Coordinates of N, CA and C in Angstrom, one line a residue:
M28 N 129.4 90.3 146.4 CA 129.5 88.9 146.1 C 129.3 88.1 147.4
N29 N 128.4 87.1 147.4 CA 128.1 86.3 148.6 C 129.1 85.1 148.7
L30 N 129.1 84.5 149.9 CA 130.0 83.4 150.2 C 129.9 82.2 149.2
K31 N 128.6 81.9 148.8 CA 128.4 80.8 147.9 C 129.1 81.1 146.6
T32 N 128.9 82.3 146.1 CA 129.5 82.7 144.8 C 131.0 82.7 144.9
S33 N 131.6 83.2 146.0 CA 133.0 83.2 146.2 C 133.6 81.8 146.2
A34 N 132.9 80.9 146.9 CA 133.3 79.5 146.9 C 133.3 78.8 145.6
L35 N 132.3 79.1 144.8 CA 132.2 78.5 143.5 C 133.3 79.0 142.6
L36 N 133.6 80.3 142.6 CA 134.7 80.9 141.8 C 136.0 80.3 142.2
L37 N 136.3 80.2 143.6 CA 137.5 79.6 144.1 C 137.7 78.2 143.6
S38 N 136.6 77.4 143.7 CA 136.7 76.0 143.2 C 137.0 75.9 141.8
A39 N 136.3 76.8 140.9 CA 136.6 76.7 139.5 C 138.0 77.1 139.2
F40 N 138.6 78.1 140.0 CA 140.0 78.5 139.8 C 140.9 77.4 140.1
V41 N 140.7 76.7 141.2 CA 141.6 75.6 141.6 C 141.6 74.5 140.6
M42 N 140.4 74.1 140.1 CA 140.2 73.0 139.1 C 140.9 73.4 137.8
A43 N 140.8 74.7 137.4 CA 141.5 75.1 136.2 C 143.0 75.0 136.3
C44 N 143.5 75.3 137.5 CA 145.0 75.3 137.7 C 145.5 73.9 137.8
S45 N 144.7 73.0 138.4 CA 145.2 71.6 138.7 C 144.9 70.6 137.6
S46 N 143.8 70.9 136.8 CA 143.4 70.0 135.8 C 144.3 70.2 134.5
P47 N 144.6 69.1 133.8 CA 145.3 69.3 132.5 C 144.4 70.0 131.5
Q48 N 145.0 70.9 130.7 CA 144.3 71.6 129.8 C 144.1 70.8 128.5
K49 N 142.8 70.8 128.0 CA 142.6 70.1 126.8 C 142.7 71.0 125.6
T50 N 143.3 70.5 124.5 CA 143.4 71.3 123.3 C 142.1 71.1 122.5
E51 N 141.4 72.3 122.3 CA 140.2 72.2 121.5 C 140.5 72.1 120.0
K52 N 139.9 71.1 119.4 CA 140.0 70.9 117.9 C 139.0 71.7 117.2
A53 N 139.4 72.4 116.1 CA 138.4 73.1 115.4 C 137.5 72.2 114.6
E54 N 136.2 72.5 114.7 CA 135.2 71.7 114.0 C 135.5 71.7 112.5
P55 N 135.5 70.6 111.8 CA 135.7 70.6 110.4 C 134.5 71.3 109.7
K56 N 134.9 72.0 108.6 CA 133.9 72.8 107.8 C 132.9 71.8 107.1
S57 N 131.7 72.2 107.1 CA 130.7 71.5 106.3 C 131.1 71.6 104.8
K58 N 130.6 70.7 104.0 CA 130.8 70.8 102.6 C 130.4 72.1 102.0
V59 N 129.2 72.6 102.3 CA 128.7 73.8 101.7 C 129.5 75.0 102.2
Q60 N 129.9 75.0 103.4 CA 130.7 76.1 103.9 C 132.1 76.2 103.2
E61 N 132.7 75.0 103.0 CA 133.9 75.0 102.3 C 133.8 75.5 100.8
I62 N 132.7 75.1 100.2 CA 132.4 75.6 98.8 C 132.3 77.1 98.7
V63 N 131.5 77.7 99.6 CA 131.3 79.1 99.7 C 132.6 79.8 100.0
D64 N 133.3 79.4 101.0 CA 134.6 80.0 101.3 C 135.6 80.0 100.1
E65 N 135.7 78.8 99.5 CA 136.6 78.7 98.3 C 136.1 79.7 97.2
A66 N 134.8 79.8 97.0 CA 134.3 80.7 95.9 C 134.6 82.1 96.2
I67 N 134.4 82.5 97.5 CA 134.7 83.9 97.8 C 136.2 84.2 97.6
A68 N 137.0 83.2 98.0 CA 138.5 83.4 97.8 C 138.8 83.5 96.3
F69 N 138.2 82.6 95.5 CA 138.5 82.6 94.1 C 138.1 83.9 93.4
H70 N 137.0 84.5 93.9 CA 136.6 85.7 93.3 C 137.3 87.0 93.9
G71 N 138.2 86.7 94.9 CA 139.0 87.8 95.4 C 138.2 88.7 96.3
M72 N 137.1 88.2 96.9 CA 136.2 89.1 97.7 C 136.3 89.0 99.2
E73 N 137.4 88.4 99.7 CA 137.5 88.3 101.1 C 137.6 89.6 101.8
G74 N 138.0 90.7 101.1 CA 138.2 92.0 101.8 C 137.1 92.9 101.7
L75 N 135.9 92.5 101.2 CA 134.8 93.4 101.0 C 134.2 94.0 102.2
N76 N 134.6 93.4 103.4 CA 134.1 94.0 104.6 C 134.8 95.3 104.9
N77 N 135.9 95.6 104.2 CA 136.6 96.8 104.4 C 137.1 97.3 103.1
A78 N 136.2 97.9 102.3 CA 136.6 98.2 100.9 C 135.7 99.3 100.3
E79 N 136.0 99.8 99.1 CA 135.2 100.7 98.4 C 135.2 100.3 96.9
F80 N 134.1 100.5 96.3 CA 134.0 100.3 94.8 C 133.0 101.2 94.2
S81 N 133.1 101.4 92.9 CA 132.1 102.1 92.2 C 131.8 101.5 90.8
L82 N 130.7 101.7 90.3 CA 130.3 101.1 89.0 C 129.2 101.9 88.4
T83 N 129.0 101.7 87.1 CA 127.9 102.2 86.4 C 127.0 101.1 85.8
F84 N 125.7 101.1 86.1 CA 124.8 100.1 85.6 C 123.6 100.7 85.0
R85 N 123.4 100.5 83.7 CA 122.3 101.1 83.0 C 122.3 102.6 83.1
N86 N 123.5 103.2 82.9 CA 123.7 104.7 83.0 C 123.4 105.3 84.3
I87 N 123.4 104.5 85.4 CA 123.2 105.0 86.7 C 124.5 104.6 87.5
D88 N 125.0 105.6 88.3 CA 126.3 105.4 89.0 C 126.0 104.9 90.4
Y89 N 126.8 104.0 90.9 CA 126.7 103.4 92.2 C 128.0 103.4 92.9
T90 N 128.0 103.6 94.2 CA 129.2 103.5 95.0 C 128.9 102.7 96.2
Y91 N 130.0 102.1 96.8 CA 129.9 101.2 97.9 C 131.1 101.5 98.8
K92 N 130.8 101.6 100.1 CA 131.8 101.7 101.1 C 131.4 100.9 102.3
N93 N 132.3 100.1 102.8 CA 132.1 99.2 104.0 C 133.3 99.3 104.9
N94 N 133.1 99.7 106.1 CA 134.1 99.7 107.1 C 133.7 98.8 108.2
N95 N 134.0 97.5 108.0 CA 133.6 96.5 109.1 C 132.2 96.6 109.6
G96 N 131.3 96.6 108.7 CA 129.9 96.6 109.0 C 129.2 98.0 109.0
M97 N 130.0 99.1 109.0 CA 129.4 100.4 108.8 C 129.5 100.7 107.3
F98 N 128.3 100.7 106.7 CA 128.3 100.8 105.2 C 127.6 102.0 104.7
E99 N 127.9 102.4 103.5 CA 127.2 103.4 102.7 C 127.2 103.0 101.3
Y100 N 126.0 102.9 100.7 CA 125.8 102.7 99.3 C 125.1 104.0 98.7
T101 N 125.5 104.4 97.5 CA 124.9 105.6 96.9 C 124.5 105.2 95.5
R102 N 123.5 106.0 95.0 CA 123.1 105.8 93.6 C 122.8 107.2 93.0
T103 N 123.4 107.5 91.9 CA 123.3 108.9 91.3 C 122.7 108.7 89.9
Q104 N 121.6 109.4 89.6 CA 121.0 109.4 88.3 C 120.4 110.7 87.9
T105 N 120.0 110.9 86.7 CA 119.4 112.1 86.2 C 117.9 111.8 85.9
D106 N 117.0 112.6 86.4 CA 115.6 112.3 86.1 C 115.1 112.8 84.8
S107 N 113.8 112.7 84.5 CA 113.3 113.1 83.2 C 113.4 114.6 82.9
I108 N 113.5 115.4 83.9 CA 113.6 116.9 83.7 C 115.0 117.4 84.0
G109 N 116.0 116.5 84.0 CA 117.4 116.9 84.1 C 117.9 117.1 85.5
Q110 N 117.1 116.8 86.5 CA 117.6 117.0 87.9 C 118.5 115.8 88.3
T111 N 119.5 116.1 89.2 CA 120.3 115.0 89.7 C 119.7 114.4 90.9
V112 N 119.4 113.1 90.9 CA 118.8 112.4 92.0 C 119.8 111.6 92.7
F113 N 120.0 111.8 94.0 CA 121.1 111.1 94.7 C 120.5 110.4 95.9
D114 N 120.6 109.1 95.9 CA 120.1 108.2 97.0 C 121.3 107.8 97.9
V115 N 121.2 107.9 99.2 CA 122.2 107.5 100.1 C 121.6 106.5 101.1
M116 N 122.2 105.3 101.1 CA 121.7 104.2 102.0 C 122.8 103.8 102.9
N117 N 122.5 103.8 104.2 CA 123.5 103.4 105.2 C 122.9 102.6 106.3
N118 N 123.6 102.4 107.4 CA 123.0 101.7 108.5 C 121.8 102.3 109.1
D119 N 121.6 103.6 108.9 CA 120.5 104.3 109.5 C 119.3 104.3 108.6
G120 N 119.4 103.9 107.3 CA 118.3 103.9 106.4 C 118.7 104.6 105.1
L121 N 117.7 105.1 104.4 CA 117.9 105.8 103.1 C 117.3 107.1 103.0
I122 N 118.0 108.1 102.4 CA 117.5 109.4 102.2 C 117.7 109.7 100.7
R123 N 116.9 110.6 100.1 CA 117.0 111.0 98.7 C 117.2 112.5 98.7
L124 N 118.2 112.9 97.8 CA 118.4 114.3 97.6 C 118.2 114.6 96.1
T125 N 117.5 115.7 95.7 CA 117.3 116.1 94.4 C 118.0 117.5 94.2
D126 N 119.0 117.5 93.3 CA 119.8 118.7 93.1 C 120.3 119.3 94.4
G127 N 120.7 118.4 95.3 CA 121.3 118.7 96.6 C 120.3 118.9 97.7
D128 N 119.0 119.0 97.5 CA 118.1 119.2 98.5 C 117.4 117.9 98.9
T129 N 117.2 117.7 100.2 CA 116.5 116.5 100.7 C 115.1 116.5 100.2
T130 N 114.7 115.3 99.7 CA 113.4 115.1 99.0 C 112.5 114.3 100.0
E131 N 111.3 114.8 100.3 CA 110.4 114.1 101.1 C 109.8 112.9 100.3
I132 N 109.9 111.7 100.8 CA 109.4 110.5 100.2 C 108.5 109.7 101.2
T133 N 107.6 109.0 100.6 CA 106.7 108.1 101.5 C 107.6 106.9 101.9
E134 N 107.1 106.3 103.0 CA 107.8 105.1 103.5 C 107.8 104.0 102.4
E135 N 106.7 103.9 101.7 CA 106.6 102.9 100.6 C 107.7 103.1 99.5
K136 N 107.9 104.4 99.1 CA 108.9 104.7 98.1 C 110.3 104.5 98.7
R137 N 110.5 104.9 100.0 CA 111.8 104.6 100.7 C 112.1 103.2 100.6
A138 N 111.2 102.3 100.9 CA 111.4 100.9 100.9 C 111.7 100.4 99.5
A139 N 111.0 100.9 98.5 CA 111.3 100.6 97.1 C 112.7 101.0 96.6
Y140 N 113.1 102.2 97.0 CA 114.4 102.7 96.6 C 115.5 101.9 97.3
T141 N 115.2 101.6 98.6 CA 116.2 100.7 99.3 C 116.4 99.4 98.7
R142 N 115.3 98.7 98.3 CA 115.4 97.4 97.6 C 116.2 97.6 96.3
S143 N 115.9 98.6 95.6 CA 116.6 98.8 94.3 C 118.1 99.0 94.4
V144 N 118.5 99.9 95.3 CA 119.9 100.1 95.5 C 120.6 98.9 96.0
N145 N 120.0 98.3 97.0 CA 120.6 97.1 97.7 C 120.7 96.0 96.7
S146 N 119.7 95.8 95.8 CA 119.7 94.7 94.8 C 120.9 94.8 93.9
V147 N 121.2 96.0 93.4 CA 122.3 96.1 92.4 C 123.7 95.8 93.1
I148 N 123.8 96.3 94.4 CA 125.1 96.0 95.1 C 125.2 94.6 95.5
Y149 N 124.1 94.0 95.9 CA 124.0 92.6 96.3 C 124.5 91.7 95.2
F150 N 123.9 91.8 94.0 CA 124.2 90.9 92.9 C 125.6 91.2 92.4
F151 N 126.0 92.4 92.4 CA 127.4 92.8 91.9 C 128.5 92.1 92.7
R152 N 128.3 92.0 94.0 CA 129.4 91.5 94.8 C 129.3 90.0 95.2
L153 N 128.3 89.3 94.6 CA 128.2 87.9 94.8 C 129.5 87.2 94.3
P154 N 130.0 86.1 95.0 CA 129.4 85.4 96.1 C 129.6 86.0 97.5
F155 N 130.3 87.1 97.6 CA 130.4 87.8 98.9 C 129.0 88.0 99.5
G156 N 128.8 87.8 100.7 CA 127.4 87.9 101.3 C 126.8 86.6 101.7
L157 N 127.3 85.5 101.1 CA 126.8 84.2 101.4 C 127.2 83.6 102.7
N158 N 128.0 84.3 103.5 CA 128.3 83.9 104.8 C 127.7 84.8 105.9
D159 N 126.7 85.7 105.4 CA 126.0 86.5 106.4 C 125.2 85.7 107.3
D160 N 125.0 86.2 108.5 CA 124.3 85.5 109.6 C 122.9 85.0 109.2
A161 N 122.2 85.7 108.4 CA 120.8 85.4 108.1 C 120.7 84.3 106.9
V162 N 121.9 84.0 106.4 CA 121.9 83.0 105.2 C 121.9 81.6 105.7
N163 N 121.0 80.8 105.1 CA 120.9 79.4 105.4 C 121.4 78.7 104.1
K164 N 122.5 78.0 104.2 CA 123.1 77.3 103.0 C 122.9 75.8 103.0
T165 N 122.5 75.2 101.9 CA 122.3 73.8 101.8 C 123.1 73.3 100.6
Y166 N 123.9 72.3 100.8 CA 124.6 71.6 99.6 C 123.6 70.7 99.0
V167 N 123.3 70.9 97.7 CA 122.3 70.1 97.0 C 123.0 68.9 96.4
G168 N 124.1 69.1 95.8 CA 124.8 68.0 95.1 C 125.6 68.5 93.9
E169 N 126.0 67.6 93.1 CA 126.7 68.0 91.8 C 125.7 68.0 90.7
R170 N 126.0 68.9 89.8 CA 125.1 69.1 88.7 C 125.9 69.4 87.4
E171 N 125.5 68.8 86.3 CA 126.2 69.1 85.0 C 125.5 70.2 84.4
M172 N 126.2 71.2 84.0 CA 125.7 72.4 83.3 C 126.5 72.6 82.0
K173 N 125.9 72.4 80.9 CA 126.6 72.6 79.6 C 127.9 71.9 79.5
G174 N 127.9 70.7 80.0 CA 129.1 69.8 79.9 C 130.1 69.9 81.0
K175 N 129.9 70.8 82.0 CA 130.8 70.9 83.1 C 130.1 70.6 84.4
I176 N 130.9 70.1 85.4 CA 130.3 69.7 86.6 C 130.4 70.9 87.7
Y177 N 129.3 71.1 88.3 CA 129.2 72.2 89.3 C 128.7 71.7 90.6
Y178 N 129.1 72.4 91.7 CA 128.4 72.2 93.0 C 127.2 73.1 93.0
E179 N 126.1 72.5 93.4 CA 124.8 73.2 93.5 C 124.5 73.5 94.9
V180 N 124.3 74.8 95.2 CA 124.0 75.3 96.6 C 122.7 76.0 96.6
K181 N 121.9 75.7 97.6 CA 120.6 76.4 97.8 C 120.7 77.3 99.0
V182 N 120.2 78.5 98.8 CA 120.2 79.5 99.9 C 118.8 80.0 100.2
T183 N 118.5 80.0 101.5 CA 117.3 80.6 102.0 C 117.7 81.6 103.1
F184 N 116.8 82.3 103.7 CA 117.1 83.4 104.7 C 116.3 83.3 105.9
A185 N 116.9 83.5 107.0 CA 116.2 83.6 108.3 C 115.4 84.9 108.3
Q186 N 114.2 84.8 108.9 CA 113.4 86.0 108.9 C 114.0 87.2 109.7
E187 N 114.7 86.8 110.8 CA 115.4 87.8 111.6 C 116.8 88.1 110.9
G188 N 116.9 89.4 110.4 CA 118.1 89.8 109.7 C 118.1 89.5 108.2
G189 N 117.0 88.8 107.7 CA 117.0 88.5 106.3 C 116.3 89.6 105.4
G190 N 115.9 90.7 106.0 CA 115.3 91.8 105.3 C 113.9 91.5 104.8
E191 N 113.3 92.4 104.0 CA 112.0 92.3 103.6 C 111.8 91.0 102.7
D192 N 112.9 90.6 102.0 CA 112.8 89.5 101.0 C 113.3 88.2 101.6
F193 N 113.1 88.0 102.9 CA 113.7 86.8 103.6 C 113.1 85.5 103.0
D194 N 111.9 85.6 102.4 CA 111.3 84.4 101.8 C 111.8 84.0 100.4
D195 N 112.7 84.8 99.8 CA 113.3 84.5 98.5 C 114.1 83.2 98.6
V196 N 114.3 82.6 97.5 CA 115.1 81.4 97.4 C 116.1 81.5 96.3
F197 N 117.4 81.2 96.6 CA 118.5 81.3 95.6 C 119.1 80.0 95.3
L198 N 119.6 79.7 94.1 CA 120.4 78.6 93.8 C 121.7 79.2 93.2
Y199 N 122.8 78.6 93.5 CA 124.1 78.9 93.0 C 124.8 77.7 92.5
W200 N 125.6 77.9 91.4 CA 126.4 76.8 90.8 C 127.8 77.2 90.7
F201 N 128.7 76.5 91.4 CA 130.1 76.8 91.5 C 130.9 75.7 90.8
D202 N 131.8 76.1 89.9 CA 132.6 75.2 89.1 C 133.4 74.3 90.1
K203 N 133.3 73.0 89.8 CA 133.9 72.0 90.7 C 135.5 72.2 90.7
E204 N 136.0 72.7 89.6 CA 137.5 72.8 89.5 C 138.1 74.0 90.2
D205 N 137.5 75.2 89.9 CA 138.0 76.4 90.5 C 137.1 77.2 91.4
Y206 N 135.9 76.8 91.6 CA 134.9 77.4 92.5 C 134.3 78.7 91.9
S207 N 134.5 79.0 90.6 CA 133.9 80.2 90.1 C 132.4 80.1 90.1
M208 N 131.7 81.2 90.4 CA 130.2 81.2 90.4 C 129.7 81.5 89.0
D209 N 129.4 80.5 88.2 CA 129.1 80.7 86.8 C 127.6 80.9 86.5
Y210 N 126.8 80.4 87.4 CA 125.3 80.5 87.3 C 124.7 80.8 88.6
L211 N 123.5 81.4 88.6 CA 122.7 81.6 89.7 C 121.2 81.7 89.3
A212 N 120.3 81.3 90.2 CA 118.9 81.5 89.9 C 118.2 81.9 91.2
Y213 N 117.1 82.6 91.1 CA 116.4 83.0 92.3 C 114.9 83.1 92.1
L214 N 114.2 82.9 93.1 CA 112.7 83.0 93.2 C 112.4 84.2 94.1
Y215 N 111.7 85.2 93.6 CA 111.5 86.4 94.4 C 109.9 86.6 94.5
H216 N 109.6 87.4 95.5 CA 108.1 87.6 95.8 C 107.7 89.0 95.8
T217 N 108.6 90.0 95.7 CA 108.2 91.4 95.5 C 107.8 91.7 94.1
D218 N 107.0 92.8 93.9 CA 106.6 93.2 92.6 C 105.9 92.1 91.9
E219 N 105.0 91.4 92.5 CA 104.2 90.3 92.0 C 105.0 89.0 91.8
G220 N 106.3 89.0 92.1 CA 107.1 87.8 92.2 C 107.5 87.3 90.8
G221 N 108.4 86.3 90.8 CA 108.9 85.8 89.6 C 110.1 84.9 89.8
M222 N 110.7 84.5 88.7 CA 111.9 83.6 88.8 C 112.9 84.0 87.7
R223 N 114.2 84.0 88.1 CA 115.2 84.4 87.1 C 116.4 83.4 87.2
F224 N 117.1 83.4 86.1 CA 118.3 82.6 85.9 C 119.4 83.5 85.3
R225 N 120.6 83.5 85.9 CA 121.6 84.3 85.3 C 122.9 83.4 84.9
E226 N 123.3 83.7 83.8 CA 124.6 83.1 83.2 C 125.7 84.1 83.2
A227 N 126.8 83.8 83.9 CA 127.9 84.8 84.0 C 128.6 84.9 82.6
I228 N 128.9 86.1 82.2 CA 129.7 86.4 81.0 C 130.7 87.5 81.3
N229 N 131.7 87.7 80.4 CA 132.7 88.8 80.5 C 133.4 88.8 81.8
S230 N 133.8 87.6 82.3 CA 134.5 87.6 83.6 C 135.9 88.3 83.4
R231 N 136.2 89.2 84.4 CA 137.5 89.8 84.4 C 137.9 90.3 85.8
R232 N 139.1 90.6 86.0 CA 139.5 91.0 87.3 C 139.9 92.5 87.4
V233 N 139.4 93.2 88.4 CA 139.7 94.6 88.7 C 140.3 94.7 90.0
N234 N 141.6 95.0 90.1 CA 142.3 95.1 91.4 C 142.2 93.8 92.1
G235 N 142.3 92.7 91.4 CA 142.3 91.4 92.0 C 140.9 90.8 92.2
V236 N 139.8 91.6 92.0 CA 138.5 91.1 92.3 C 137.8 90.7 91.0
M237 N 137.2 89.5 91.0 CA 136.5 89.0 89.8 C 135.2 89.7 89.6
I238 N 135.1 90.3 88.4 CA 133.8 91.0 88.1 C 133.2 90.2 86.9
Q239 N 131.8 90.1 87.0 CA 131.1 89.4 86.0 C 129.9 90.2 85.5
D240 N 129.6 90.0 84.3 CA 128.3 90.5 83.8 C 127.4 89.2 83.6
Y241 N 126.1 89.4 83.2 CA 125.3 88.2 83.2 C 124.3 88.4 82.0
I242 N 123.9 87.2 81.5 CA 122.7 87.1 80.7 C 121.6 86.7 81.6
N243 N 120.5 87.5 81.5 CA 119.3 87.4 82.4 C 118.2 86.6 81.7
L244 N 117.8 85.4 82.3 CA 116.8 84.6 81.6 C 115.7 84.3 82.6
K245 N 114.6 83.7 82.0 CA 113.5 83.3 82.9 C 112.8 82.1 82.2
P246 N 112.1 81.3 83.1 CA 111.3 80.2 82.5 C 110.0 80.7 82.0
E247 N 109.3 80.0 81.1 CA 108.0 80.4 80.6 C 107.0 80.4 81.8
D248 N 107.1 79.4 82.6 CA 106.2 79.3 83.8 C 107.0 79.7 85.0
E249 N 106.8 80.9 85.5 CA 107.6 81.3 86.7 C 107.1 80.8 88.0
R250 N 106.1 80.0 87.9 CA 105.5 79.3 89.1 C 106.1 77.9 89.3
M251 N 107.0 77.5 88.4 CA 107.6 76.2 88.5 C 108.5 76.0 89.7
D252 N 108.9 74.8 90.0 CA 109.8 74.5 91.1 C 111.2 75.0 90.7
I253 N 111.8 75.9 91.4 CA 113.1 76.4 91.1 C 114.2 75.3 91.0
M254 N 113.9 74.2 91.7 CA 114.9 73.2 91.8 C 115.0 72.5 90.4
N255 N 114.1 72.7 89.5 CA 114.2 72.1 88.1 C 114.7 73.1 87.1
I256 N 115.1 74.3 87.5 CA 115.4 75.3 86.5 C 116.7 75.0 85.7
A257 N 117.6 74.3 86.3 CA 118.9 73.9 85.6 C 118.6 73.0 84.4
E258 N 117.6 72.1 84.6 CA 117.2 71.2 83.5 C 116.7 72.0 82.3
L259 N 115.9 73.1 82.6 CA 115.4 73.9 81.5 C 116.6 74.7 80.8
Y260 N 117.6 75.1 81.6 CA 118.7 75.8 81.0 C 119.5 74.9 80.1
N261 N 119.8 73.7 80.6 CA 120.5 72.7 79.8 C 119.8 72.3 78.5
A262 N 118.5 72.4 78.5 CA 117.7 72.1 77.4 C 117.4 73.3 76.5
D263 N 118.0 74.5 76.8 CA 117.8 75.7 76.1 C 116.4 76.1 76.0
E264 N 115.7 76.0 77.2 CA 114.2 76.3 77.2 C 113.9 77.5 78.1
L265 N 115.0 78.3 78.4 CA 114.8 79.5 79.1 C 114.8 80.7 78.2
Q266 N 114.0 81.7 78.5 CA 113.9 82.9 77.6 C 114.8 84.0 78.0
V267 N 115.6 84.6 77.1 CA 116.5 85.6 77.4 C 115.7 86.9 77.6
L268 N 115.9 87.6 78.7 CA 115.2 88.9 79.0 C 116.1 90.1 78.7
S269 N 117.4 90.0 79.2 CA 118.3 91.2 79.1 C 119.7 90.8 79.4
E270 N 120.6 91.7 79.3 CA 122.0 91.6 79.8 C 122.2 92.5 81.0
I271 N 122.9 92.0 81.9 CA 123.3 92.7 83.1 C 124.8 93.1 82.9
I272 N 125.0 94.4 82.6 CA 126.4 94.8 82.2 C 126.9 95.9 83.2
N273 N 128.0 95.6 83.9 CA 128.6 96.5 84.9 C 129.8 97.2 84.2
E274 N 129.7 98.5 84.2 CA 130.7 99.3 83.5 C 131.5 100.2 84.4
D275 N 132.7 100.6 83.9 CA 133.5 101.6 84.6 C 133.7 101.2 86.1
V276 N 134.1 99.9 86.3 CA 134.2 99.4 87.7 C 135.6 99.8 88.3
K277 N 135.6 100.3 89.5 CA 136.8 100.7 90.2 C 136.7 100.1 91.6
F278 N 137.8 99.5 92.1 CA 137.9 98.8 93.4 C 139.0 99.4 94.2
T279 N 138.8 99.6 95.5 CA 139.8 99.9 96.5 C 139.6 99.0 97.7
L280 N 140.6 98.1 97.9 CA 140.6 97.2 99.0 C 141.6 97.6 100.1
S281 N 141.1 97.8 101.3 CA 142.0 98.2 102.3 C 143.0 97.1 102.7
K282 N 144.2 97.4 103.1 CA 145.2 96.4 103.5 C 144.9 96.0 104.9

């Protein structure tokens, strides 16, 4: 350390000791941040950074483990000839095993399997994940949906950390009274792209965590402006595609 550096450090130390200490005030939360935090709390999902769960979706079994950012998602299914296919996705990527043996797959298929596994987990645990670093949240305003008032929030993603689908756009509607996430919509670009709207049904709690199923709908013109999709829903002009049903759900939240 040279004399100039030593002098600067000594000066900073003296000033810190002799100057009155200011109490830093926490910055007030933005409206959109408050909405998302309240929604995560209402859904009981604050602990999902350190938790495990399992579920069955369309006869395929999924598990989730997260230990403060070190995660493992799995998917187990039976193929057309009766073999057990096991996908394991973690911080290092995804591997596939068939009847216990590692299966060689192309990078294209690895990416497709990764998107598929991640998609089920991502939607199942919403609104958890809306505070991720790559998420850009915008408060749109209040919106009436089927006679109730909701906060409307738009989400886009930064390219860095936003994954392959960083250019997707999501809308969420949170009940103004209790912050439940009753509706969501999204514009996606993979697999030729499209637009979906989901209405939450069968809300229930498992080990304190709110679990929801969904009616899956779409507009006739999937190239429309997603910001107008709530108007079509209110006018009953969306087409029902399917139901998203999560079965045999089990949760373990670490203390």
